[in-house]
PDB file of C-alpha atoms and ligand atoms in Angstrom:
ATOM      1  CA  UNK A   1      -8.354  -1.851  27.813  1.00 57.00           C
ATOM      2  CA  UNK A   2      -9.609   1.492  29.148  1.00 63.00           C
ATOM      3  CA  UNK A   3     -12.610   3.692  28.564  1.00 76.00           C
ATOM      4  CA  UNK A   4     -13.518   4.168  24.899  1.00 84.00           C
ATOM      5  CA  UNK A   5     -11.646   7.078  23.337  1.00 94.00           C
ATOM      6  CA  UNK A   6     -13.332   9.849  21.383  1.00 97.00           C
ATOM      7  CA  UNK A   7     -12.046  12.320  18.845  1.00 97.00           C
ATOM      8  CA  UNK A   8     -11.129  14.875  21.537  1.00 97.00           C
ATOM      9  CA  UNK A   9      -9.084  12.276  23.430  1.00 96.00           C
ATOM     10  CA  UNK A  10      -7.174  11.433  20.262  1.00 97.00           C
ATOM     11  CA  UNK A  11      -6.602  15.086  19.402  1.00 96.00           C
ATOM     12  CA  UNK A  12      -5.342  15.728  22.919  1.00 95.00           C
ATOM     13  CA  UNK A  13      -2.687  13.056  22.436  1.00 95.00           C
ATOM     14  CA  UNK A  14      -0.794  15.475  20.165  1.00 96.00           C
ATOM     15  CA  UNK A  15       2.743  15.860  21.438  1.00 80.00           C
ATOM     16  CA  UNK A  16       1.879  14.196  24.737  1.00 83.00           C
ATOM     17  CA  UNK A  17       3.688  11.336  26.393  1.00 85.00           C
ATOM     18  CA  UNK A  18       1.161   8.781  25.166  1.00 94.00           C
ATOM     19  CA  UNK A  19       1.193   7.877  21.492  1.00 97.00           C
ATOM     20  CA  UNK A  20      -1.756   6.757  19.401  1.00 98.00           C
ATOM     21  CA  UNK A  21      -1.844   3.133  18.278  1.00 98.00           C
ATOM     22  CA  UNK A  22      -4.126   2.154  15.436  1.00 98.00           C
ATOM     23  CA  UNK A  23      -4.522  -1.081  13.493  1.00 98.00           C
ATOM     24  CA  UNK A  24      -6.721  -1.963  10.580  1.00 99.00           C
ATOM     25  CA  UNK A  25      -9.758  -4.090  11.221  1.00 99.00           C
ATOM     26  CA  UNK A  26     -12.078  -5.432   8.562  1.00 98.00           C
ATOM     27  CA  UNK A  27     -14.370  -8.008  10.108  1.00 98.00           C
ATOM     28  CA  UNK A  28     -16.419  -9.076  13.102  1.00 98.00           C
ATOM     29  CA  UNK A  29     -14.171 -11.733  14.614  1.00 98.00           C
ATOM     30  CA  UNK A  30     -11.011  -9.651  14.610  1.00 98.00           C
ATOM     31  CA  UNK A  31     -13.027  -6.661  15.853  1.00 98.00           C
ATOM     32  CA  UNK A  32     -14.200  -8.715  18.841  1.00 98.00           C
ATOM     33  CA  UNK A  33     -10.599  -9.629  19.575  1.00 98.00           C
ATOM     34  CA  UNK A  34      -9.286  -6.069  19.149  1.00 98.00           C
ATOM     35  CA  UNK A  35     -12.126  -4.713  21.269  1.00 98.00           C
ATOM     36  CA  UNK A  36     -10.442  -6.504  24.164  1.00 98.00           C
ATOM     37  CA  UNK A  37      -6.949  -5.209  23.308  1.00 98.00           C
ATOM     38  CA  UNK A  38      -5.237  -1.985  24.368  1.00 97.00           C
ATOM     39  CA  UNK A  39      -5.093  -0.519  20.864  1.00 98.00           C
ATOM     40  CA  UNK A  40      -6.525   3.018  20.646  1.00 98.00           C
ATOM     41  CA  UNK A  41      -8.310   3.035  17.308  1.00 98.00           C
ATOM     42  CA  UNK A  42      -9.405   0.732  14.510  1.00 98.00           C
ATOM     43  CA  UNK A  43      -9.186   1.679  10.863  1.00 98.00           C
ATOM     44  CA  UNK A  44     -11.545   0.023   8.435  1.00 99.00           C
ATOM     45  CA  UNK A  45      -9.011   0.725   5.722  1.00 98.00           C
ATOM     46  CA  UNK A  46      -9.690   0.330   2.042  1.00 98.00           C
ATOM     47  CA  UNK A  47      -6.641  -1.951   2.123  1.00 98.00           C
ATOM     48  CA  UNK A  48      -9.348  -4.538   2.780  1.00 98.00           C
ATOM     49  CA  UNK A  49      -9.762  -4.684  -1.003  1.00 98.00           C
ATOM     50  CA  UNK A  50      -6.302  -6.255  -1.141  1.00 98.00           C
ATOM     51  CA  UNK A  51      -6.092  -8.091   2.184  1.00 98.00           C
ATOM     52  CA  UNK A  52      -9.618  -9.506   2.317  1.00 98.00           C
ATOM     53  CA  UNK A  53     -10.573  -9.660  -1.342  1.00 98.00           C
ATOM     54  CA  UNK A  54      -7.297 -10.286  -3.142  1.00 97.00           C
ATOM     55  CA  UNK A  55      -7.343  -7.250  -5.445  1.00 98.00           C
ATOM     56  CA  UNK A  56      -4.011  -5.800  -6.544  1.00 96.00           C
ATOM     57  CA  UNK A  57      -4.786  -2.297  -5.239  1.00 96.00           C
ATOM     58  CA  UNK A  58      -7.248  -0.360  -3.099  1.00 98.00           C
ATOM     59  CA  UNK A  59      -8.811   1.124  -6.225  1.00 98.00           C
ATOM     60  CA  UNK A  60     -11.325  -1.720  -6.152  1.00 98.00           C
ATOM     61  CA  UNK A  61     -13.026  -0.792  -2.877  1.00 98.00           C
ATOM     62  CA  UNK A  62     -16.335   1.058  -3.165  1.00 98.00           C
ATOM     63  CA  UNK A  63     -18.685   2.664  -0.661  1.00 98.00           C
ATOM     64  CA  UNK A  64     -20.930  -0.385  -0.404  1.00 98.00           C
ATOM     65  CA  UNK A  65     -18.007  -2.670   0.404  1.00 98.00           C
ATOM     66  CA  UNK A  66     -16.571  -0.201   2.943  1.00 98.00           C
ATOM     67  CA  UNK A  67     -19.948   0.151   4.661  1.00 98.00           C
ATOM     68  CA  UNK A  68     -20.410  -3.624   4.816  1.00 98.00           C
ATOM     69  CA  UNK A  69     -17.051  -4.116   6.547  1.00 99.00           C
ATOM     70  CA  UNK A  70     -17.553  -1.061   8.799  1.00 99.00           C
ATOM     71  CA  UNK A  71     -20.862  -2.502  10.028  1.00 98.00           C
ATOM     72  CA  UNK A  72     -19.171  -5.800  10.908  1.00 99.00           C
ATOM     73  CA  UNK A  73     -16.355  -4.023  12.777  1.00 98.00           C
ATOM     74  CA  UNK A  74     -18.786  -1.768  14.648  1.00 98.00           C
ATOM     75  CA  UNK A  75     -20.746  -4.807  15.810  1.00 98.00           C
ATOM     76  CA  UNK A  76     -17.565  -6.476  17.059  1.00 98.00           C
ATOM     77  CA  UNK A  77     -15.799  -3.495  18.633  1.00 98.00           C
ATOM     78  CA  UNK A  78     -18.361  -1.279  20.376  1.00 98.00           C
ATOM     79  CA  UNK A  79     -15.666   0.104  22.710  1.00 98.00           C
ATOM     80  CA  UNK A  80     -13.170   1.251  20.094  1.00 98.00           C
ATOM     81  CA  UNK A  81     -12.843   4.429  18.062  1.00 98.00           C
ATOM     82  CA  UNK A  82     -13.518   3.342  14.477  1.00 98.00           C
ATOM     83  CA  UNK A  83     -12.285   5.209  11.411  1.00 98.00           C
ATOM     84  CA  UNK A  84     -13.893   4.369   8.057  1.00 98.00           C
ATOM     85  CA  UNK A  85     -11.891   4.910   4.881  1.00 98.00           C
ATOM     86  CA  UNK A  86     -13.488   6.876   2.064  1.00 98.00           C
ATOM     87  CA  UNK A  87     -12.821   4.709  -0.988  1.00 98.00           C
ATOM     88  CA  UNK A  88     -11.370   5.494  -4.423  1.00 98.00           C
ATOM     89  CA  UNK A  89     -12.920   8.582  -6.093  1.00 98.00           C
ATOM     90  CA  UNK A  90     -15.688   8.837  -3.504  1.00 98.00           C
ATOM     91  CA  UNK A  91     -14.599  12.412  -2.711  1.00 97.00           C
ATOM     92  CA  UNK A  92     -13.957  13.444  -6.309  1.00 97.00           C
ATOM     93  CA  UNK A  93     -17.440  13.355  -7.836  1.00 97.00           C
ATOM     94  CA  UNK A  94     -19.006  16.334  -6.144  1.00 97.00           C
ATOM     95  CA  UNK A  95     -20.476  17.237  -2.811  1.00 98.00           C
ATOM     96  CA  UNK A  96     -23.622  15.154  -2.850  1.00 98.00           C
ATOM     97  CA  UNK A  97     -22.110  11.737  -3.654  1.00 98.00           C
ATOM     98  CA  UNK A  98     -19.282  12.479  -1.213  1.00 98.00           C
ATOM     99  CA  UNK A  99     -21.732  13.317   1.568  1.00 98.00           C
ATOM    100  CA  UNK A 100     -23.763  10.186   0.728  1.00 98.00           C
ATOM    101  CA  UNK A 101     -20.585   8.162   1.169  1.00 98.00           C
ATOM    102  CA  UNK A 102     -19.814   9.880   4.491  1.00 98.00           C
ATOM    103  CA  UNK A 103     -23.369   9.151   5.626  1.00 98.00           C
ATOM    104  CA  UNK A 104     -23.052   5.494   4.619  1.00 98.00           C
ATOM    105  CA  UNK A 105     -19.839   4.994   6.617  1.00 98.00           C
ATOM    106  CA  UNK A 106     -21.013   6.917   9.671  1.00 98.00           C
ATOM    107  CA  UNK A 107     -24.364   5.131   9.737  1.00 98.00           C
ATOM    108  CA  UNK A 108     -22.478   1.852   9.386  1.00 98.00           C
ATOM    109  CA  UNK A 109     -20.832   2.634  12.727  1.00 98.00           C
ATOM    110  CA  UNK A 110     -17.701   4.673  11.996  1.00 98.00           C
ATOM    111  CA  UNK A 111     -16.766   7.426  14.478  1.00 98.00           C
ATOM    112  CA  UNK A 112     -14.745   9.283  11.868  1.00 98.00           C
ATOM    113  CA  UNK A 113     -13.792   9.015   8.226  1.00 98.00           C
ATOM    114  CA  UNK A 114     -10.398   9.117   6.528  1.00 98.00           C
ATOM    115  CA  UNK A 115      -9.742  10.848   3.214  1.00 98.00           C
ATOM    116  CA  UNK A 116      -6.621  10.387   1.099  1.00 98.00           C
ATOM    117  CA  UNK A 117      -4.974  13.450  -0.441  1.00 98.00           C
ATOM    118  CA  UNK A 118      -5.528  17.178  -0.195  1.00 97.00           C
ATOM    119  CA  UNK A 119      -5.534  18.949  -3.565  1.00 96.00           C
ATOM    120  CA  UNK A 120      -9.032  19.948  -4.605  1.00 96.00           C
ATOM    121  CA  UNK A 121     -10.589  18.527  -1.449  1.00 97.00           C
ATOM    122  CA  UNK A 122     -10.164  21.212   1.195  1.00 98.00           C
ATOM    123  CA  UNK A 123     -13.670  22.671   0.873  1.00 98.00           C
ATOM    124  CA  UNK A 124     -15.137  19.219   1.105  1.00 98.00           C
ATOM    125  CA  UNK A 125     -13.061  18.379   4.189  1.00 98.00           C
ATOM    126  CA  UNK A 126     -14.221  21.615   5.838  1.00 98.00           C
ATOM    127  CA  UNK A 127     -17.841  20.870   4.919  1.00 98.00           C
ATOM    128  CA  UNK A 128     -17.670  17.341   6.359  1.00 98.00           C
ATOM    129  CA  UNK A 129     -16.102  18.672   9.559  1.00 98.00           C
ATOM    130  CA  UNK A 130     -18.756  21.428   9.776  1.00 98.00           C
ATOM    131  CA  UNK A 131     -21.354  18.676   9.404  1.00 98.00           C
ATOM    132  CA  UNK A 132     -20.115  17.162  12.641  1.00 98.00           C
ATOM    133  CA  UNK A 133     -18.070  14.331  11.172  1.00 98.00           C
ATOM    134  CA  UNK A 134     -14.433  14.032  12.295  1.00 98.00           C
ATOM    135  CA  UNK A 135     -12.041  13.734   9.360  1.00 98.00           C
ATOM    136  CA  UNK A 136      -8.628  12.071   9.398  1.00 98.00           C
ATOM    137  CA  UNK A 137      -6.361  13.168   6.558  1.00 98.00           C
ATOM    138  CA  UNK A 138      -3.863  10.930   4.769  1.00 98.00           C
ATOM    139  CA  UNK A 139      -0.763  12.184   2.938  1.00 98.00           C
ATOM    140  CA  UNK A 140       2.438  10.737   1.514  1.00 98.00           C
ATOM    141  CA  UNK A 141       1.922   7.456  -0.254  1.00 98.00           C
ATOM    142  CA  UNK A 142      -1.827   7.582  -0.720  1.00 97.00           C
ATOM    143  CA  UNK A 143      -2.468   4.121  -2.158  1.00 97.00           C
ATOM    144  CA  UNK A 144      -5.567   5.133  -4.131  1.00 97.00           C
ATOM    145  CA  UNK A 145      -3.171   7.147  -6.322  1.00 96.00           C
ATOM    146  CA  UNK A 146      -0.848   4.175  -6.882  1.00 95.00           C
ATOM    147  CA  UNK A 147      -1.257   4.386 -10.639  1.00 96.00           C
ATOM    148  CA  UNK A 148      -0.375   8.078 -10.608  1.00 95.00           C
ATOM    149  CA  UNK A 149       2.682   7.374  -8.426  1.00 96.00           C
ATOM    150  CA  UNK A 150       3.842   4.553 -10.711  1.00 95.00           C
ATOM    151  CA  UNK A 151       3.816   2.064  -7.822  1.00 93.00           C
ATOM    152  CA  UNK A 152       3.916   1.928  -4.032  1.00 91.00           C
ATOM    153  CA  UNK A 153       6.879   4.300  -3.618  1.00 94.00           C
ATOM    154  CA  UNK A 154       8.210   6.420  -0.762  1.00 96.00           C
ATOM    155  CA  UNK A 155       6.947   9.994  -1.247  1.00 97.00           C
ATOM    156  CA  UNK A 156       8.425  13.417  -0.410  1.00 96.00           C
ATOM    157  CA  UNK A 157      12.031  12.478  -1.033  1.00 96.00           C
ATOM    158  CA  UNK A 158      13.040  15.663  -2.842  1.00 96.00           C
ATOM    159  CA  UNK A 159      12.977  19.152  -1.373  1.00 97.00           C
ATOM    160  CA  UNK A 160      10.034  20.425  -3.439  1.00 98.00           C
ATOM    161  CA  UNK A 161       7.871  17.397  -2.736  1.00 97.00           C
ATOM    162  CA  UNK A 162       8.724  17.582   0.963  1.00 98.00           C
ATOM    163  CA  UNK A 163       7.781  21.267   1.147  1.00 98.00           C
ATOM    164  CA  UNK A 164       4.534  20.608  -0.729  1.00 98.00           C
ATOM    165  CA  UNK A 165       3.665  17.839   1.704  1.00 98.00           C
ATOM    166  CA  UNK A 166       4.220  20.073   4.739  1.00 98.00           C
ATOM    167  CA  UNK A 167       1.980  22.728   3.159  1.00 98.00           C
ATOM    168  CA  UNK A 168      -0.729  20.153   2.389  1.00 98.00           C
ATOM    169  CA  UNK A 169      -0.605  18.960   5.979  1.00 98.00           C
ATOM    170  CA  UNK A 170      -0.994  22.546   7.248  1.00 98.00           C
ATOM    171  CA  UNK A 171      -3.989  23.135   4.984  1.00 98.00           C
ATOM    172  CA  UNK A 172      -5.673  19.896   6.053  1.00 98.00           C
ATOM    173  CA  UNK A 173      -5.172  20.763   9.717  1.00 98.00           C
ATOM    174  CA  UNK A 174      -6.581  24.258   9.063  1.00 98.00           C
ATOM    175  CA  UNK A 175      -9.569  22.716   7.271  1.00 98.00           C
ATOM    176  CA  UNK A 176     -10.368  20.844  10.477  1.00 98.00           C
ATOM    177  CA  UNK A 177      -8.797  17.377  10.210  1.00 98.00           C
ATOM    178  CA  UNK A 178      -8.402  15.962  13.716  1.00 98.00           C
ATOM    179  CA  UNK A 179      -5.446  13.763  12.756  1.00 98.00           C
ATOM    180  CA  UNK A 180      -3.291  12.931   9.773  1.00 98.00           C
ATOM    181  CA  UNK A 181      -1.906   9.636   8.522  1.00 98.00           C
ATOM    182  CA  UNK A 182       1.569   9.938   6.982  1.00 98.00           C
ATOM    183  CA  UNK A 183       2.387   6.936   4.844  1.00 98.00           C
ATOM    184  CA  UNK A 184       5.814   6.008   3.494  1.00 98.00           C
ATOM    185  CA  UNK A 185       7.651   9.298   3.822  1.00 98.00           C
ATOM    186  CA  UNK A 186      11.207   9.866   5.089  1.00 98.00           C
ATOM    187  CA  UNK A 187      11.356   9.975   8.886  1.00 98.00           C
ATOM    188  CA  UNK A 188      12.778  13.509   8.850  1.00 98.00           C
ATOM    189  CA  UNK A 189       9.875  14.803   6.756  1.00 98.00           C
ATOM    190  CA  UNK A 190       7.360  13.110   9.060  1.00 98.00           C
ATOM    191  CA  UNK A 191       9.052  14.833  11.991  1.00 98.00           C
ATOM    192  CA  UNK A 192       8.762  18.208  10.201  1.00 98.00           C
ATOM    193  CA  UNK A 193       5.068  17.684   9.490  1.00 98.00           C
ATOM    194  CA  UNK A 194       4.476  16.578  13.065  1.00 98.00           C
ATOM    195  CA  UNK A 195       6.113  19.761  14.330  1.00 98.00           C
ATOM    196  CA  UNK A 196       4.298  21.945  11.807  1.00 98.00           C
ATOM    197  CA  UNK A 197       0.694  21.069  12.687  1.00 98.00           C
ATOM    198  CA  UNK A 198      -1.271  21.044  15.901  1.00 97.00           C
ATOM    199  CA  UNK A 199      -3.110  17.789  15.269  1.00 98.00           C
ATOM    200  CA  UNK A 200      -1.653  14.304  15.774  1.00 98.00           C
ATOM    201  CA  UNK A 201       0.199  12.557  12.980  1.00 98.00           C
ATOM    202  CA  UNK A 202      -0.076   8.785  12.699  1.00 98.00           C
ATOM    203  CA  UNK A 203       2.696   7.171  10.729  1.00 98.00           C
ATOM    204  CA  UNK A 204       3.077   4.040   8.658  1.00 98.00           C
ATOM    205  CA  UNK A 205       6.547   3.828   7.208  1.00 98.00           C
ATOM    206  CA  UNK A 206       7.182   7.352   8.515  1.00 98.00           C
ATOM    207  CA  UNK A 207       9.670   6.817  11.327  1.00 98.00           C
ATOM    208  CA  UNK A 208       9.313   7.259  15.054  1.00 98.00           C
ATOM    209  CA  UNK A 209       8.664  10.996  15.408  1.00 97.00           C
ATOM    210  CA  UNK A 210       4.957  10.896  14.603  1.00 98.00           C
ATOM    211  CA  UNK A 211       2.316  11.107  17.339  1.00 98.00           C
ATOM    212  CA  UNK A 212       1.165   7.564  16.628  1.00 98.00           C
ATOM    213  CA  UNK A 213       1.600   4.502  14.459  1.00 98.00           C
ATOM    214  CA  UNK A 214      -0.739   2.422  12.325  1.00 98.00           C
ATOM    215  CA  UNK A 215      -0.220  -0.996  10.773  1.00 98.00           C
ATOM    216  CA  UNK A 216      -2.349  -3.384   8.803  1.00 98.00           C
ATOM    217  CA  UNK A 217      -3.363  -6.082  11.300  1.00 98.00           C
ATOM    218  CA  UNK A 218      -2.649  -9.051   9.030  1.00 98.00           C
ATOM    219  CA  UNK A 219       0.757  -7.599   8.116  1.00 98.00           C
ATOM    220  CA  UNK A 220       1.847  -7.097  11.717  1.00 98.00           C
ATOM    221  CA  UNK A 221       0.611 -10.598  12.586  1.00 98.00           C
ATOM    222  CA  UNK A 222       2.807 -12.042   9.854  1.00 98.00           C
ATOM    223  CA  UNK A 223      -0.001 -13.839   8.036  1.00 97.00           C
ATOM    224  CA  UNK A 224       1.891 -13.340   4.783  1.00 95.00           C
ATOM    225  CA  UNK A 225       5.558 -14.103   5.545  1.00 93.00           C
ATOM    226  CA  UNK A 226       6.637 -12.938   2.087  1.00 94.00           C
ATOM    227  CA  UNK A 227       5.257  -9.432   2.699  1.00 94.00           C
ATOM    228  CA  UNK A 228       7.987  -7.679   4.666  1.00 94.00           C
ATOM    229  CA  UNK A 229       8.522  -4.100   3.508  1.00 96.00           C
ATOM    230  CA  UNK A 230      11.190  -2.143   5.393  1.00 96.00           C
ATOM    231  CA  UNK A 231       8.706  -0.369   7.676  1.00 97.00           C
ATOM    232  CA  UNK A 232       6.867  -3.487   8.796  1.00 98.00           C
ATOM    233  CA  UNK A 233       7.531  -5.430  11.988  1.00 98.00           C
ATOM    234  CA  UNK A 234       6.027  -8.914  12.336  1.00 97.00           C
ATOM    235  CA  UNK A 235       4.698  -9.174  15.897  1.00 98.00           C
ATOM    236  CA  UNK A 236       3.697 -12.802  15.417  1.00 98.00           C
ATOM    237  CA  UNK A 237       4.260 -15.709  13.091  1.00 98.00           C
ATOM    238  CA  UNK A 238       0.604 -15.689  12.118  1.00 98.00           C
ATOM    239  CA  UNK A 239       1.185 -17.781   9.025  1.00 98.00           C
ATOM    240  CA  UNK A 240       3.085 -20.506  10.852  1.00 98.00           C
ATOM    241  CA  UNK A 241       0.788 -20.516  13.874  1.00 98.00           C
ATOM    242  CA  UNK A 242      -2.391 -20.807  11.818  1.00 98.00           C
ATOM    243  CA  UNK A 243      -1.012 -23.305   9.315  1.00 98.00           C
ATOM    244  CA  UNK A 244       0.358 -25.512  12.133  1.00 98.00           C
ATOM    245  CA  UNK A 245      -2.992 -25.455  13.925  1.00 98.00           C
ATOM    246  CA  UNK A 246      -4.825 -26.450  10.756  1.00 98.00           C
ATOM    247  CA  UNK A 247      -2.230 -29.159   9.993  1.00 98.00           C
ATOM    248  CA  UNK A 248      -2.581 -30.549  13.537  1.00 98.00           C
ATOM    249  CA  UNK A 249      -6.355 -30.615  13.071  1.00 98.00           C
ATOM    250  CA  UNK A 250      -5.875 -32.414   9.751  1.00 98.00           C
ATOM    251  CA  UNK A 251      -3.545 -34.970  11.344  1.00 98.00           C
ATOM    252  CA  UNK A 252      -5.966 -35.551  14.246  1.00 98.00           C
ATOM    253  CA  UNK A 253      -8.813 -36.099  11.803  1.00 98.00           C
ATOM    254  CA  UNK A 254      -6.721 -38.686   9.934  1.00 98.00           C
ATOM    255  CA  UNK A 255      -5.664 -40.510  13.120  1.00 98.00           C
ATOM    256  CA  UNK A 256      -9.083 -40.357  14.756  1.00 98.00           C
ATOM    257  CA  UNK A 257      -7.638 -38.346  17.685  1.00 98.00           C
ATOM    258  CA  UNK A 258     -10.280 -35.700  17.050  1.00 98.00           C
ATOM    259  CA  UNK A 259     -12.929 -35.558  18.321  1.00 98.00           C
ATOM    260  CA  UNK A 260     -12.224 -37.219  21.693  1.00 98.00           C
ATOM    261  CA  UNK A 261     -14.967 -38.663  23.862  1.00 97.00           C
ATOM    262  CA  UNK A 262     -15.192 -35.389  25.853  1.00 98.00           C
ATOM    263  CA  UNK A 263     -15.743 -33.567  22.587  1.00 98.00           C
ATOM    264  CA  UNK A 264     -18.608 -35.855  21.581  1.00 98.00           C
ATOM    265  CA  UNK A 265     -22.237 -35.919  22.749  1.00 98.00           C
ATOM    266  CA  UNK A 266     -23.316 -38.953  24.754  1.00 94.00           C
TER     267      UNK A 266
HETATM  268  O1  KIV B 301      -6.272   1.356   4.058  1.00 83.97           O
HETATM  269  C1  KIV B 301      -5.386   1.305   4.921  1.00 83.97           C
HETATM  270  O2  KIV B 301      -5.083   0.261   5.500  1.00 83.97           O
HETATM  271  C2  KIV B 301      -4.693   2.547   5.247  1.00 83.97           C
HETATM  272  C3  KIV B 301      -3.528   2.462   6.184  1.00 83.97           C
HETATM  273  C4  KIV B 301      -2.367   1.848   5.511  1.00 83.97           C
HETATM  274  C5  KIV B 301      -3.194   3.773   6.769  1.00 83.97           C
HETATM  275  O3  KIV B 301      -5.042   3.573   4.763  1.00 83.97           O
END
């Protein structure tokens, strides 16, 4: 735990000897916990539609839902840099609804917003940045486009797609993005993008050459043991630990071992 980071601190971590760590955070209790961790930034990712609400894609998140979760995270993690995800189509319906969505997330407590994709959005990105709101870009496997991609697939595998991705990254950096998430792209391509732009890249499934890494908290804690894509490392047996605790509670209730006298009021 150090002093709270701001957007300039994160930008300055480009190419330095300290990499950016970011995890997703969706609610108050995990925000309180993460507020006391060393992690650099929290992402209120629209993956919450899947992880917290059981939808099959992030397409189901909307601005109201994102703002609700962002408010909870902001209350729990006042010392962390919080990035709020702009949900599905929120940047595709014109300037005014997009700016309303930005306002909703920032007033909910985000310190920056994240926008998936690049094509057709550069003017909007520049406008948001000019309005004083830091924007994090997101390229590669942008999950809101899962239906267009035909599934959650590694992106930028062929030469043309890789070149296009590098160009998109350059344009987003020029438009003022302070950082860029690269999701599920070959490690070599992520390294090229990282070298090509002067803002930090934060990878998920993008190899080790990026300026930082992001993971979904529940995934890295192993709360779903069946979910183990190639890029994911389980840092805990969250599923086993939680289930065993609940089973021990259940057993203690059955045996009368809980509550003990010290856990009861006289
Ligand atoms: O919504 C999310 O969790 C994300 C990360 C995977 C980068 O966008």
